[in-house]
XYZ file of C-alpha atoms in Angstrom:
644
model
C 18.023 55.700 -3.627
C 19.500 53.207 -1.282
C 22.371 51.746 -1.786
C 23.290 48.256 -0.647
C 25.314 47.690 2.005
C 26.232 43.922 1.064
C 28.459 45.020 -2.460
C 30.901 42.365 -1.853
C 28.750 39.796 -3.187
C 28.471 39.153 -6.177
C 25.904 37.276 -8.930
C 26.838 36.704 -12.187
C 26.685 33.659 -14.761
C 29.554 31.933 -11.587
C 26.923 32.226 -9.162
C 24.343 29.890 -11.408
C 24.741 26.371 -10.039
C 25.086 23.530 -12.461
C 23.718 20.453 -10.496
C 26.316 18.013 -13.172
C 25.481 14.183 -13.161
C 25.162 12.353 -9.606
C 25.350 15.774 -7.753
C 22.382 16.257 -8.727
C 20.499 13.356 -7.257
C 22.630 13.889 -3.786
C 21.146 17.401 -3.479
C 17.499 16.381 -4.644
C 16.897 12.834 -4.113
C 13.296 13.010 -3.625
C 12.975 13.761 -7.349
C 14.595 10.551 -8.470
C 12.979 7.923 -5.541
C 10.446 9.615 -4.104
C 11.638 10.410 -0.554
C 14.204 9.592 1.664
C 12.209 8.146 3.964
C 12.144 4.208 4.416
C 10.178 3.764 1.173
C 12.518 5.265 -0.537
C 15.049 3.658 1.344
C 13.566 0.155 -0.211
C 13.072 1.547 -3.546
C 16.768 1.373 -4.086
C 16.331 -2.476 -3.748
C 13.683 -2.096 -6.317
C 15.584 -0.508 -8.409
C 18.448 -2.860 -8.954
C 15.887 -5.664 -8.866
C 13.956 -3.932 -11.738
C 17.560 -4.366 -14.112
C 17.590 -8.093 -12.944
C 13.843 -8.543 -13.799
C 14.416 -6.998 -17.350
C 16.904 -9.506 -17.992
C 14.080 -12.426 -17.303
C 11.194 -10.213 -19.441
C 14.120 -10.505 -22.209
C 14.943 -14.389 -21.603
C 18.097 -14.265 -20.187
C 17.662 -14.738 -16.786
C 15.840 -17.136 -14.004
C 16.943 -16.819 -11.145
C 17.763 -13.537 -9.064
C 19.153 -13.612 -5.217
C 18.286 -10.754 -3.101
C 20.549 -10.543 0.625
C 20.361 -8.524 3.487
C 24.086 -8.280 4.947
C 25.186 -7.062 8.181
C 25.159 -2.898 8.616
C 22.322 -3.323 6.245
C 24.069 -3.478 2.541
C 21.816 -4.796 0.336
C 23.460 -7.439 -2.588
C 21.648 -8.496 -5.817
C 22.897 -11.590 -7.737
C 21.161 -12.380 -11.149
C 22.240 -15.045 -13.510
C 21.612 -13.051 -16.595
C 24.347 -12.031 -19.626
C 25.972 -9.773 -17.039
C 25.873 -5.242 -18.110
C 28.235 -5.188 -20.848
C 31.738 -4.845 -19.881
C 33.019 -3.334 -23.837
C 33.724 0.300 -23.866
C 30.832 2.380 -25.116
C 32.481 4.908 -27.737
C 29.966 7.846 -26.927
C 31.401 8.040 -23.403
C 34.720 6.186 -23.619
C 34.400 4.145 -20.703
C 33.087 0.457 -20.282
C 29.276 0.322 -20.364
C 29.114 -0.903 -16.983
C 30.617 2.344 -15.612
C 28.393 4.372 -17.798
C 25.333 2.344 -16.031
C 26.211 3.651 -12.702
C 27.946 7.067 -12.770
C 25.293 8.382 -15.856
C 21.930 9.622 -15.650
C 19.559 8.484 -18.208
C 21.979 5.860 -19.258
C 21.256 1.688 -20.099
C 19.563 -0.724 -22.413
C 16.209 1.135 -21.609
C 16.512 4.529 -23.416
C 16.149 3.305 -26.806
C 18.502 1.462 -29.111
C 17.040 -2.095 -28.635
C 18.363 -3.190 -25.262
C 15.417 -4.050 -23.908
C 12.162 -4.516 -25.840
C 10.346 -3.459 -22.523
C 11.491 -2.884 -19.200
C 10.531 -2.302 -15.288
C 11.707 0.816 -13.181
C 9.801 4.053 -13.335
C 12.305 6.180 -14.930
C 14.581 3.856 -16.412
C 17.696 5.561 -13.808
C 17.880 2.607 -11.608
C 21.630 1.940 -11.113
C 22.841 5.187 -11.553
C 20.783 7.020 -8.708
C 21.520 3.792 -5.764
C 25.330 4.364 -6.675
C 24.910 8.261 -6.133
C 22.504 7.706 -3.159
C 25.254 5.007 -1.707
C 28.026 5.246 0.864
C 29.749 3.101 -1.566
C 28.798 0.560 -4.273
C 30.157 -2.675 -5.510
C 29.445 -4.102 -8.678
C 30.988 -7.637 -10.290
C 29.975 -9.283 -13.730
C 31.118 -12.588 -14.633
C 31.634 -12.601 -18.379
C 33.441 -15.187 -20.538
C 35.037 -16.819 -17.823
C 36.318 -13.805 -16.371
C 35.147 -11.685 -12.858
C 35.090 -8.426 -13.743
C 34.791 -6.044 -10.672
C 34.522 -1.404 -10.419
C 33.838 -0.063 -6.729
C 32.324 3.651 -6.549
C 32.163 5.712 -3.439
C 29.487 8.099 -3.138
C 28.888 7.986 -7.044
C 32.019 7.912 -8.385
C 34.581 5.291 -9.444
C 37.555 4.319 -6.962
C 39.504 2.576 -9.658
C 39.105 1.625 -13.442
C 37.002 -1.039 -14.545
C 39.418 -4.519 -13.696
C 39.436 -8.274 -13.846
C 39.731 -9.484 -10.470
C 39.646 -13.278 -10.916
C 38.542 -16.112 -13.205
C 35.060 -18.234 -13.091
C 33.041 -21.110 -14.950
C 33.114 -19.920 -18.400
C 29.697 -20.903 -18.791
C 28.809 -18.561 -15.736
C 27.315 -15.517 -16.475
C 25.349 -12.797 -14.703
C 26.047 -9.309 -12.139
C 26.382 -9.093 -8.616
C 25.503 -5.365 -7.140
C 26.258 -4.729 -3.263
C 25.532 -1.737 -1.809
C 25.694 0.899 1.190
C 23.017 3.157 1.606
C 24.064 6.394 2.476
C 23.319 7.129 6.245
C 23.470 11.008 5.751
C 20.791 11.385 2.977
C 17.970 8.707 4.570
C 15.887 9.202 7.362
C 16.533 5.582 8.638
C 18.895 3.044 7.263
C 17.662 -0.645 8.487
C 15.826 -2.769 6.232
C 12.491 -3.967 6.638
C 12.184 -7.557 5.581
C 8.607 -7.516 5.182
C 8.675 -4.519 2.983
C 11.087 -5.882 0.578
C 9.449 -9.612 1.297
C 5.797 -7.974 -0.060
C 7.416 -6.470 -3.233
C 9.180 -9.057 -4.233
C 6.638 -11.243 -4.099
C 4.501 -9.327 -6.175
C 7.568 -9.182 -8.531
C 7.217 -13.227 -8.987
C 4.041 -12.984 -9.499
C 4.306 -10.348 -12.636
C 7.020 -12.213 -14.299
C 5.959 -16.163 -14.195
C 8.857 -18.716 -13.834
C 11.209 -16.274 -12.259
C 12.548 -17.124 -8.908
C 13.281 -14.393 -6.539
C 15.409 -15.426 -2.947
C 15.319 -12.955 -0.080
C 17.782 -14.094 2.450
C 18.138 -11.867 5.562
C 21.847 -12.387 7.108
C 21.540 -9.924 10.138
C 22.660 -11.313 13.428
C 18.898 -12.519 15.089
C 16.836 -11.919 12.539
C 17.970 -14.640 9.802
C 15.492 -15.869 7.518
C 14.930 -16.857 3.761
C 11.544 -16.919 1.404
C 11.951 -17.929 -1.663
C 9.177 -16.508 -4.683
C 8.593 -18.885 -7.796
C 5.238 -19.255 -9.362
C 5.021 -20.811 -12.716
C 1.554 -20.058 -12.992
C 2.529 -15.912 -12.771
C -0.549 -13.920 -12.246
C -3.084 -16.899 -12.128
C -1.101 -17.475 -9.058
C -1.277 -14.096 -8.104
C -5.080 -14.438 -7.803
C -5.181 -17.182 -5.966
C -3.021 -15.458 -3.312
C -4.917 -12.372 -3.310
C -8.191 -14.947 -2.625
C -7.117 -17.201 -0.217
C -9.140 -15.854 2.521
C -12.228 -15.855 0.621
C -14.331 -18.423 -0.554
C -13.925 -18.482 -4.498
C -17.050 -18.486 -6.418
C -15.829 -21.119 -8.797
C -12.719 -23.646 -9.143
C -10.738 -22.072 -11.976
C -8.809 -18.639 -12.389
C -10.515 -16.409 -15.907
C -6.715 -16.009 -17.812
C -6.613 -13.680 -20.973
C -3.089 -13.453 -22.476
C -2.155 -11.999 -25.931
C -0.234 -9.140 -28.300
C -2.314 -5.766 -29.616
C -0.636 -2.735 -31.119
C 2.863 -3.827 -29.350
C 1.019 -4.407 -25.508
C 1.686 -7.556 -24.142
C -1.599 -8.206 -22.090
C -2.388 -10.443 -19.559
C -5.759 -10.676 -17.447
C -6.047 -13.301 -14.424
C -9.741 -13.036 -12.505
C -11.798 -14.939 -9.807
C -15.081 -14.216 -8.340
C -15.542 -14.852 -4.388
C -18.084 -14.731 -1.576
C -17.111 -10.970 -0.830
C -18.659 -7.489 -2.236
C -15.345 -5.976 -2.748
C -13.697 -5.438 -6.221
C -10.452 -6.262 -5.671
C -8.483 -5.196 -9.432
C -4.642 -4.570 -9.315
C -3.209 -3.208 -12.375
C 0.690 -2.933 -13.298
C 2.543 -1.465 -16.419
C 6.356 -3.347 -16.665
C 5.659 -4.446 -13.491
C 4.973 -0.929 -12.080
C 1.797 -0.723 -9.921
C -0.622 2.069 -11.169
C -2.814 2.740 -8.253
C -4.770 5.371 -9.885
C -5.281 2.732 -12.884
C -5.535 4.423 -16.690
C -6.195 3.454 -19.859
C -5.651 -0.513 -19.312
C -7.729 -0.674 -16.318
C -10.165 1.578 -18.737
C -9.816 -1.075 -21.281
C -10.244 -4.203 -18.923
C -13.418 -2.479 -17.189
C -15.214 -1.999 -21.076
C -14.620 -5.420 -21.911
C -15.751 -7.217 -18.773
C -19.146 -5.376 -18.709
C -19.985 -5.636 -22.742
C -18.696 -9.026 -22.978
C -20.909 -10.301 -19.632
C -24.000 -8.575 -20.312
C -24.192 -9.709 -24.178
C -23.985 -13.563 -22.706
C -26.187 -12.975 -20.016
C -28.524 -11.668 -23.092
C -27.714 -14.189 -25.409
C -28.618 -17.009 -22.699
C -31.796 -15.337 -21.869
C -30.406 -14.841 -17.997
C -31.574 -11.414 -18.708
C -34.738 -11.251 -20.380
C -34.685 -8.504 -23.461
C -36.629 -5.471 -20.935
C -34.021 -6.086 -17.929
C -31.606 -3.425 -17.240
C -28.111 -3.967 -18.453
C -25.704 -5.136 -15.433
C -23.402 -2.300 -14.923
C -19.716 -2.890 -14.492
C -19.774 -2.400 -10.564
C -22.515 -5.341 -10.468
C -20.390 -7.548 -12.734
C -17.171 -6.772 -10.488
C -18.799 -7.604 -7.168
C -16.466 -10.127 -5.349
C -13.804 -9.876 -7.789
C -10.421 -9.954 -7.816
C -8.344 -9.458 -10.890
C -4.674 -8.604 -11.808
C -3.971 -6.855 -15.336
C -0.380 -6.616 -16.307
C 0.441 -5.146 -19.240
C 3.920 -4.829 -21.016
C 4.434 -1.606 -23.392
C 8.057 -0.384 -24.739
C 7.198 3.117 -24.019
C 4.485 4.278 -21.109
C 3.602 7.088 -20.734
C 2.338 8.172 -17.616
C 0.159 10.633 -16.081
C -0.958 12.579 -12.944
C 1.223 14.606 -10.364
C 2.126 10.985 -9.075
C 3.128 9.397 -12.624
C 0.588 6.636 -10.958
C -1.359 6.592 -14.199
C -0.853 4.994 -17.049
C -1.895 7.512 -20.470
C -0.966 5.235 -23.345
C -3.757 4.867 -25.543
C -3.361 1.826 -27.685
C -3.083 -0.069 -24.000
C -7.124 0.655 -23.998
C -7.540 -1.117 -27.039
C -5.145 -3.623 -26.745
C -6.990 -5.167 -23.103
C -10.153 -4.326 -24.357
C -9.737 -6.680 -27.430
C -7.611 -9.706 -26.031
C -9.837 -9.817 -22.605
C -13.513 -9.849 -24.952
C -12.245 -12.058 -27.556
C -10.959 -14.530 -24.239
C -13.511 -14.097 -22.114
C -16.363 -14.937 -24.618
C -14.861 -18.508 -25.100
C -14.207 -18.835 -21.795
C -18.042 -18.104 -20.875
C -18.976 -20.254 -23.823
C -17.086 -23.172 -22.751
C -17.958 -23.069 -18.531
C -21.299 -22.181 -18.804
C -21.861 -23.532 -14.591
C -18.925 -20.469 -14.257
C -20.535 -17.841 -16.641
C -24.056 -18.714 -14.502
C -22.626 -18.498 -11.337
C -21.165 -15.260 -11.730
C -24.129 -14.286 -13.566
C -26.050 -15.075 -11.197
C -24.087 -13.044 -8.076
C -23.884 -9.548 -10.561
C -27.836 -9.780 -10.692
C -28.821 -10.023 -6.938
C -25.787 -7.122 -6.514
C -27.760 -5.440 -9.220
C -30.484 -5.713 -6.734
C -28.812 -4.573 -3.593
C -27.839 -1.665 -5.246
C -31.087 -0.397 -6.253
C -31.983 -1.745 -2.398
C -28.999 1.138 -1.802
C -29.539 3.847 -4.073
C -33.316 3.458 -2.514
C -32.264 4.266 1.095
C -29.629 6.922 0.303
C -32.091 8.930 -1.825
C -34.815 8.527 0.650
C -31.607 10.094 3.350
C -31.144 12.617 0.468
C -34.702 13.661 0.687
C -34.731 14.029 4.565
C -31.615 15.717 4.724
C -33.050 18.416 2.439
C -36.467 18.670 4.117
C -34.982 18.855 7.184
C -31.582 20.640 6.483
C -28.601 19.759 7.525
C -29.624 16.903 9.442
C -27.046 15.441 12.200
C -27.603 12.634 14.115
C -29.208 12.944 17.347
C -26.455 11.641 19.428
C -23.612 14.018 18.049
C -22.802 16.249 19.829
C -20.991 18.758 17.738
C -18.563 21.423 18.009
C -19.197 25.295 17.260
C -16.399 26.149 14.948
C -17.561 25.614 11.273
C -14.315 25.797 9.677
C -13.028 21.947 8.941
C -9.205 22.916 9.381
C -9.961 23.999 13.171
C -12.548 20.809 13.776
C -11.934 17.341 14.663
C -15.022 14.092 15.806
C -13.897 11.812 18.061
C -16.017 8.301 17.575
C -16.197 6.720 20.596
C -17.587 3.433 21.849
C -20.236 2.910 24.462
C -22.379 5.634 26.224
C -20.377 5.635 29.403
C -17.427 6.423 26.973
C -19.525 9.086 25.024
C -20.632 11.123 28.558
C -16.880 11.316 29.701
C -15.973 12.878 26.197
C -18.555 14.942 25.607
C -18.313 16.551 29.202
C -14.375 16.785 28.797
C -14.056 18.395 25.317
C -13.043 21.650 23.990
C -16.819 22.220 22.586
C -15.231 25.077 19.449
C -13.438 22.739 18.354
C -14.363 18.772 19.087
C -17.240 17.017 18.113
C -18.463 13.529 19.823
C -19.751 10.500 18.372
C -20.569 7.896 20.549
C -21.610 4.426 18.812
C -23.074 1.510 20.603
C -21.954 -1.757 20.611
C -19.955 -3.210 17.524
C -20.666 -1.639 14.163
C -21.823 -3.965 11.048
C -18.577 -5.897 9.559
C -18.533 -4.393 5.880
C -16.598 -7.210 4.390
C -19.369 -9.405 5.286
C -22.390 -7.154 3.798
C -23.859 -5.686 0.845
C -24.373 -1.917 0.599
C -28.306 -2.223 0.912
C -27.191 -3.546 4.497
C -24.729 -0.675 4.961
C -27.119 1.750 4.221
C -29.427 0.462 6.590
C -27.637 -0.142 10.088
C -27.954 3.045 12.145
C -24.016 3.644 13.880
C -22.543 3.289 9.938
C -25.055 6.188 8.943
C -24.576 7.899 11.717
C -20.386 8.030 10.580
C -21.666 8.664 7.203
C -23.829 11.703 7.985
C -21.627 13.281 10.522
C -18.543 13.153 8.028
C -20.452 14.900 5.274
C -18.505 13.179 2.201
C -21.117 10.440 1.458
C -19.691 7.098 0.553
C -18.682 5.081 -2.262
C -19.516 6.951 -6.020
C -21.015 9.831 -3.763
C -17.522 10.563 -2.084
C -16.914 14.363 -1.977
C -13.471 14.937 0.028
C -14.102 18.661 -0.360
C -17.063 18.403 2.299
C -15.656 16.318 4.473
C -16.794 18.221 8.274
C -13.432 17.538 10.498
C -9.928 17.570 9.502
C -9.333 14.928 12.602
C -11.452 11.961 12.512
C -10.128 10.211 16.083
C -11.428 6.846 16.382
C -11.262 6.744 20.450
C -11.462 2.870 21.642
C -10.773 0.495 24.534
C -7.365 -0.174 24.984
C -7.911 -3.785 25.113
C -8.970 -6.687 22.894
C -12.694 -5.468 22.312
C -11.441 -2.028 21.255
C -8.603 -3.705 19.360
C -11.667 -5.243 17.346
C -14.139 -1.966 16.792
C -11.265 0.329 15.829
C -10.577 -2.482 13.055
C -14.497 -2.735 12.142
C -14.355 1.013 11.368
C -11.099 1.314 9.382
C -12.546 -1.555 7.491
C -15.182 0.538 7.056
C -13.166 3.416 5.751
C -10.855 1.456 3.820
C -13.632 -0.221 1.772
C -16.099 3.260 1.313
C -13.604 6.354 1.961
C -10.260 5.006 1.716
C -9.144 8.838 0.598
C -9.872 9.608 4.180
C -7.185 7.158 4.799
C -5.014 8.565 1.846
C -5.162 11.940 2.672
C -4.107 11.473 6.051
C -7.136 12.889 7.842
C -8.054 9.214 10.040
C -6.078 8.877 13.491
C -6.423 6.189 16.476
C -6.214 7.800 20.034
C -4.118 6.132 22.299
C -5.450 6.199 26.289
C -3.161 5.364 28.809
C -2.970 1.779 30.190
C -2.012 3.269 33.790
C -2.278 5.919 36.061
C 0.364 5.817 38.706
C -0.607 7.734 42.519
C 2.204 8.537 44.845
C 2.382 11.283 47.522
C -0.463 12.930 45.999
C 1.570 13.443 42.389
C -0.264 11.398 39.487
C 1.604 9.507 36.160
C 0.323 8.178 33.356
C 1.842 5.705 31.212
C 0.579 4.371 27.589
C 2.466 1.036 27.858
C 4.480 -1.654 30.198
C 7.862 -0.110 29.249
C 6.789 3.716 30.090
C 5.283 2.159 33.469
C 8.601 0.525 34.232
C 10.695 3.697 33.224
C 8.214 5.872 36.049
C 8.959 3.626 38.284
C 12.408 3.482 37.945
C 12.107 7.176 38.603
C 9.987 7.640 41.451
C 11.499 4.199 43.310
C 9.444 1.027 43.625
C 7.469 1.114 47.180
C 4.770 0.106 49.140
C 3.356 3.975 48.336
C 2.647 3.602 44.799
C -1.074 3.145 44.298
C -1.272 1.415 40.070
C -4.497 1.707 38.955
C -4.769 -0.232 35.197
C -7.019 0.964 33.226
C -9.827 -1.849 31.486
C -11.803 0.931 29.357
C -12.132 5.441 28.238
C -15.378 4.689 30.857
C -13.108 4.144 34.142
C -11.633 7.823 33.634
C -13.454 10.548 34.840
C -13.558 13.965 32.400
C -10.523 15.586 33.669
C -8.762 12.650 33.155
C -9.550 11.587 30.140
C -8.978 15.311 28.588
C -5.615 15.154 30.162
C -4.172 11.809 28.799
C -6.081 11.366 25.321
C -8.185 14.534 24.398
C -5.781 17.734 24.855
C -4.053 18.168 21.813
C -0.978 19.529 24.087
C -0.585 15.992 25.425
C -2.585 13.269 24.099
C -0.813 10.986 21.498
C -2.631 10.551 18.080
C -1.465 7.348 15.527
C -1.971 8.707 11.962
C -3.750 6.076 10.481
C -1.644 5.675 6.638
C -2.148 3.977 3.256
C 0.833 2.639 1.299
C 0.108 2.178 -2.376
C 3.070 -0.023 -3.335
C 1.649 -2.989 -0.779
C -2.506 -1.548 -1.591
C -2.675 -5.550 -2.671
C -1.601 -6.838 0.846
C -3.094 -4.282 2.584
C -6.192 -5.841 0.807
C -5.676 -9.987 2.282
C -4.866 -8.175 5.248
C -8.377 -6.734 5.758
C -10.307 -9.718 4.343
C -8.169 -12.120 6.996
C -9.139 -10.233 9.608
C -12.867 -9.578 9.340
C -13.214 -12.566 6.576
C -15.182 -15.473 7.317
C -12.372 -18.106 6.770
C -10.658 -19.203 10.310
C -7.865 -20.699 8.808
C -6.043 -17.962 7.308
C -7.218 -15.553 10.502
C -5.509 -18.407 12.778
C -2.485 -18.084 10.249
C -2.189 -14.090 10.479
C -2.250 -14.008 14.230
C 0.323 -16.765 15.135
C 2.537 -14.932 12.499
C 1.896 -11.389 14.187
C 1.858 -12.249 17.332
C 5.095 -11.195 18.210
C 4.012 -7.585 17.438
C 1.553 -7.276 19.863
C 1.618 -5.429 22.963
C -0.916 -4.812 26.043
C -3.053 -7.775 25.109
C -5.806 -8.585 27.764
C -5.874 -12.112 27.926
């Protein structure tokens, strides 16, 4: 036997670490926000927002003030009653100071503070003050300011009254640090907090939310109110499309203790376009209310289109995708205990929130139908010819179905594949035009990269009907090469290449295709998008020549720096690149192809803002000008390298 050579260590019952209240959350803040990246970084925002909101869903309080101050400290003003100031006998300090220095602590867990509330796990203040350089909080109460100040989680002084106010006035005031050594990144994104926010409005009608941002050049203010709450919502979500009719479907009622309420359009567009939320929480993955919404909307639709003899008594039932078609809908549901599910908690598992949106939104929506009958036509109407172009669909993929099995594995002709097999190892560039395509495919690694050249700009899939998509050539060519299918037929698990590199133009024309295909991708795989496998190449703008040595650079700024270095004269030859088809092989392997020094963009989906992501898409490649026109004087500033 061995003996150990390290015997002055020892590990006993000492040795076990007890991770006690806020430490905790400093040494594993992931667990409690997610990440410490900028999301999370925001989420502490959301969090102290969330115990402001739960004042409003408990009538107490209209009107909440969001500011970002210099150094990026984020304060939160709410006229509400203000966190209770009394000692709380169980821990023997004011309540206030039990609110941010205890896990697990407030009017959520239980004992009637709240009948329902926002926040994810209910340990909102608690974990911003631990994940803070220091924290601030003041409550005006009975005439009196009451003021505590913690530094990295705990308390600098007791509890105190620091001065007198209104004694009508009433409400808390949180400011905050972030703490520099625990996030990635520490500046605030207005438009991050601006999209949340928003949606926070929305989900809690009459509320009004102000985002002021005090940072020197950047000062601005938005301020959220919408009486109408989610029927607003809609409309926002729609105002690049065409609606199908004039009014906004609302369901609103009580079941089993859920609070439900339904808003829905139809428009001109073949997406379905449902958000649903939980306390305000978006579920991305849906559950048991989106379950419940979904029964209701197909029973109750197809029993009026039978009962009005739209469908005669031998027609196939509309199915729920059919009825869905061009709609955009926002359930919100309010429950005093959710329960949720999955790996992401993204799910919500209750089971009496089924029933509860199943019966308000069928009860509702069969007066509604009843009463607009132009409304319940119309959008019976647009269900049956989707009905159609879906049989139009599933006609054309099984025909593909039955040639890929006769024939094999049958690849599109102009492919040109790579040897390897394994998906990890493999990665398909798509490129546009043929002059494009020749370049690649002679400059590739062959093991390991496949080429797809496409010709010309693909279909616009916000502007067609999957009997269309199924039918235009370049989108099955995608479809065939990926392996996953599309749609219902999605299989991630036989997807071909780990890298799908959509290789385009580096000018406006490129700009456009590279946003036809992730439209493409966002609407029929977006878990290609999720899962991180989708990636934009990025060719150099210029090649620099001097004394035989050659530079590339990928934007004005690198160009500037290189010729800072290697002195502006009359011997440097600039050569700017207009397209992938002006490089010959070597060069194009060297500057976007070699995975030693090309640069890839991961293409990325974030959840939280799916709904904007959403407008987003349907501005772009929607038919309406006005919001396009809109967008792009709004975003302008963030362009670069545009060929005018």
């Amino acid at each position: 036997m061995g003996t150990s050579t390290n015997t002055n260590v020892e590990y006993g019952a000492d040795q076990i670490q007890i991770l006690e209240g806020l430490e905790a959350v400093r040494k594993r803040p992931g667990m409690y926000i997610g990440s410490t990246s900028l999301r999370g970084l925001h989420h502490l925002v959301y969090e102290i927002v969330d115990n402001s909101v739960d004042e409003a869903l408990a009538g107490f309080c209209d009107t909440i003030d969001v500011f970002i101050l210099e150094d990026n400290c984020i304060r939160v003003t709410d006229n509400g009653r203000g966190i209770p100031v009394g000692i709380n006998h169980k821990a023997g300090l004011p309540a206030v100071e039990v609110v941010f220095t205890v896990l697990h602590a407030g009017g959520k867990f239980g004992g009637g503070g709240y009948k329902v509330s926002g926040g994810l796990h209910g340990v909102g203040a608690s974990v911003v003050n631990a994940l803070s350089n220091w924290l601030e909080v003041e409550i005006f109460h009975e005439g009196k300011i009451y003021k505590q100040r913690y530094e990295r989680g705990k308390s600098i002084y007791p509890l105190k009254v620091v001065g007198e106010c209104d004694a009508k006035k009433t409400g808390t005031q949180v400011t905050f640090s972030p703490d520099g050594s625990i996030f990635e990144d520490i500046v605030y994104d207005y438009d991050t907090l601006k999209q949340r926010l928003r949606e926070m409005a929305f989900l809690t009608k009459g509320i009004k939310i102000r985002l002021v941002d005090q940072r020197e050049g950047l000062e601005q203010e938005k301020v959220f109110h919408y009486e109408g709450g989610i029927k607003e919502f809609v409309i926002y979500l729609n105002r690049s499309k065409e609606a199908l009719y004039d009014s906004v479907i609302y369901c609103e009622g009580e079941r089993d203790g859920v609070y439900v309420e339904v808003a829905l359009q139809h428009n001109d567009s073949y997406n379905d376009a449902t958000y649903s939320f939980v306390n305000n929480i978006t579920t991305p993955e849906g559950g048991t209310h989106l379950a419940g919404f979904r029964n209701a909307l197909t029973k109750t639709f197809n029993a009026y289109a039978k009962n009005n003899k739209i469908l005669k008594e031998n027609e196939t039932a509309l199915s729920g995708e059919d009825i869905r078609e061009g709609m955009t809908a926002v359930i919100s549901v309010k429950i005093s205990e959710p329960q949720f599910e999955g790996q992401t908690k993204q799910k919500l598992g209750n089971s009496e929130a089924r029933g509860a949106v199943d019966g308000v939104v069928s009860e509702q929506l069969t007066y509604f139908l009843e009463q607009n009958p132009m409304v319940a036509k119309a959008i019976c109407e647009k269900s049956l010819l989707a009905q159609r172009a879906r049989e139009a669909a599933r006609k054309a993929r099984d025909l593909t179905r039955r040639k890929t099995a006769l024939e094999g594995t049958s690849l599109p002709g102009k492919l040109a594949d790579c040897s390897d097999k394994d998906p990890k190892n493999c990665e398909i560039f798509i490129v546009e035009g043929d002059s494009a395509g020749g370049s690649a495919k002679t400059a590739r690694s062959r093991a390991t990269q496949a080429i797809l050249p496409l010709r010309g700009k693909i279909l616009n899939v916000e502007k067609a009907r999957l009997d269309k998509i199924y039918g235009n050539a370049e989108i099955k060519a995608m479809i065939t090469a990926f392996g996953t299918g599309i749609h219902d037929d999605f299989d991630i698990t036989k997807l071909r290449y780990h890298k799908i590199i959509i290789m385009t133009d580096a000018d406006v024309d490129g700009a456009h295709i590279s946003t036809l295909m992730l439209t493409f991708m966002y609407r029929f795989m977006p878990e290609l998008i999720r899962q991180g496998y989708v990636y934009l190449a990025k060719p150099p703008l210029f090649k620099i020549e001097k004394n035989k040595k050659v530079w590339y650079a990928y934007d004005e700024i690198e160009l500037d720096q290189i010729l800072k270095e290697i002195g502006r004269d009359g011997n440097n030859k600039i050569q700017r690149y207009k397209g992938l088809g002006e490089m010959d092989p070597e060069q194009l392997w060297e500057t976007t192809m070699d995975p030693e020094t090309r640069i890839l963009e991961r293409v990325t989906i974030d959840d939280d803002s799916a709904a904007e992501i959403d407008v987003t898409f349907t501005t772009l490649m929607g038919d309406k000008v006005e919001p396009r026109r809109e967008f792009i004087e709004a975003n302008a500033r963030y362009v670069q390298n545009l060929d005018v």
